[in-house]
Amino acid sequence: MTMRALCVWIPNWPIQRVWTDQPERKKDILILQAVGSKDQKVVAACCPQARACGILPRLPVADAEVLLEEKTSETNPFPKPKPTPSNEQNLPTVQNRLVHFETSQPEADRQALLELAWDCERFSPCVGIEESDEPDCLLMDVSGCAPLFGGEDHLINAVLSEMRNRELETRLAIAPTVGAAWAFAHQRTSESPTTIVSEDQLPSLLRPLSIRYLRLSSRTVHSLEELGLRTVRQLLQLPRRTLPARFPSELLTKLDQLQGSMPEKIIPERRPECDEQIWESEETINDRTTLEFVLKTQLDQFVQKLLPSRLGVRLLSCELTAFGQQSLSIQIELLRPTQSASHLLELITLRWEHQKLPEQISRILLRADQTSPLSKRQSKLFDDTTLQPDSPAFDHSSSKSSRTHTSKQDDKHLKQSKRAHTQEQQALEHLIERLHSRLGPEAVARVQFAEEEQPELAVRFVPVMASFRSQPLSPPPVIGFLKRPLWHKQTPVQITVGELTPDGFPHDFQCDKQRHHIAHAWGPERITTGWWRHDYIKRDYFHVETRIGLHFWIFRDLNTQIWFLHAAFD
């Protein structure tokens, strides 16, 4: 099988990582500073608005300060005294934006990228990050994964949608080699953020590629450009045997990896496993109050282990062991992952409410049988892919005019509505989890549609937790203009009909000693089941309207020629 590699490039990742952790900084001119040579503070990264002021990475902070002072003087005829930049230091406003300096944190950037790679394991079993001192790319081996998503175009759009939900600006590419995927993701040849390159297209697309996309060191790139070598085509025209003597070995390695003549593996980043939490003591527990106190302490310590990886518990096992008795073990299942020790304790105590606990408990075991990443995304009112004012590519010169269309009052109302919706959703989920713990897994159920032609079997009740884990079936489609009623009788009621019209439906019918005269009818709609079924169903359904405006769903059993009332329309 030909390899298919997917590269997700997150431009200016340190800045986007800060924006993810501190969304309020999107309104500022954000500059990350680090200590360079000779203990001089330099710019490590900066936002697009800072670049518009002439600030670039590796620029001394003192020079950046001068550029900002010039911009401040242009916008403010009475500039404030020049402050000394430091962490958490705000400079005067530039074009109505505060200037914020913050210390660069490469380790935090790398850890956040690792966590993003862990969360992307649902797209590929092999997800890693690029080998670099300051990585800003995710690499995935998606060989054989595309059919699960309906094709490579659907796969790459699913990854793009995930990144947009996290409010990350990204560029993605799928290609036959890791090097090619990396190169096409970084090459801005079109406005589209996604690129898919087939194996047949690869040779022709690689030749005009700039050598800057070979992942070479800056020193090697500079040497090649001094010799006039600027494209892959020019490198391929040189005799291969002469390259090792003139250039570092990385040149041939990256060139071969780009074309696929040398394999390149993606090292997957695996999520660390969570340890169990065990409490043991020679002093046994004999009452519920003490048990709950010890359990709360152990749960607090247990969830602390989940904090660095931003994981939440989805399935928790709790086991009590007593001297001379069998262990008591329960499982707590949740709709959403959580790191709340108090919520987990509440669910455990609800499960034990009607159980006799063992005496002389000497050991408590807590184990997360299933964990999931905590959701970081906010619910959106609209699934819109247009650039927002805080997006790096947004043109702020036109933002003032666009803001006239939305008042501050509307923004406040929208935020309140989102917050209320989120709180209602969380309250409902917590209620379901409490009922599930107290009443048992089979007591809390939901309606699920089934792909079934026979109407009374088209819906079923399934446990909420089970239906949440599985993919719910979609409701059966509406055929033509015929609509389905919102409710129907589980067992159709036999009715007495009068004379039939030429169209096959009765003039009237009697049900529960009440006669209904039919004014209009739609149908018939024939519903049959397979011959292999024990009860072979063959029916002609009619949607009828009576003279007084009532709507019913009636059918004739073609096996017995008996008429039945199955449902009434609201």
Short mmCIF file of C-alpha atoms in Angstrom, two decimals, residues 13 16-17 46 108 127 129 139 165 177 180 275 295 310 323 349 355 420 474 548:
data_model
loop_
_atom_site.label_atom_id
_atom_site.label_comp_id
_atom_site.label_asym_id
_atom_site.label_seq_id
_atom_site.Cartn_x
_atom_site.Cartn_y
_atom_site.Cartn_z
CA TRP A 13 2.00 28.28 16.76
CA GLN A 16 -1.93 30.77 18.54
CA ARG A 17 -1.22 28.68 21.66
CA CYS A 46 4.72 38.11 17.42
CA ALA A 108 4.39 24.85 27.02
CA VAL A 127 -0.04 10.88 14.88
CA ILE A 129 4.87 16.00 15.65
CA LEU A 139 2.18 14.57 11.01
CA ASN A 165 -13.48 24.43 16.14
CA THR A 177 5.52 11.11 1.39
CA ALA A 180 5.92 16.23 0.28
CA ASP A 275 -2.21 5.16 37.18
CA LEU A 295 -13.10 8.43 49.11
CA ARG A 310 -6.23 17.38 30.26
CA PHE A 323 -11.24 -8.44 55.76
CA THR A 349 -22.73 7.43 46.76
CA GLN A 355 -26.61 -1.39 48.84
CA ALA A 420 -27.51 29.63 29.31
CA SER A 474 -31.22 8.21 11.32
CA ILE A 548 -64.46 17.83 10.68
#
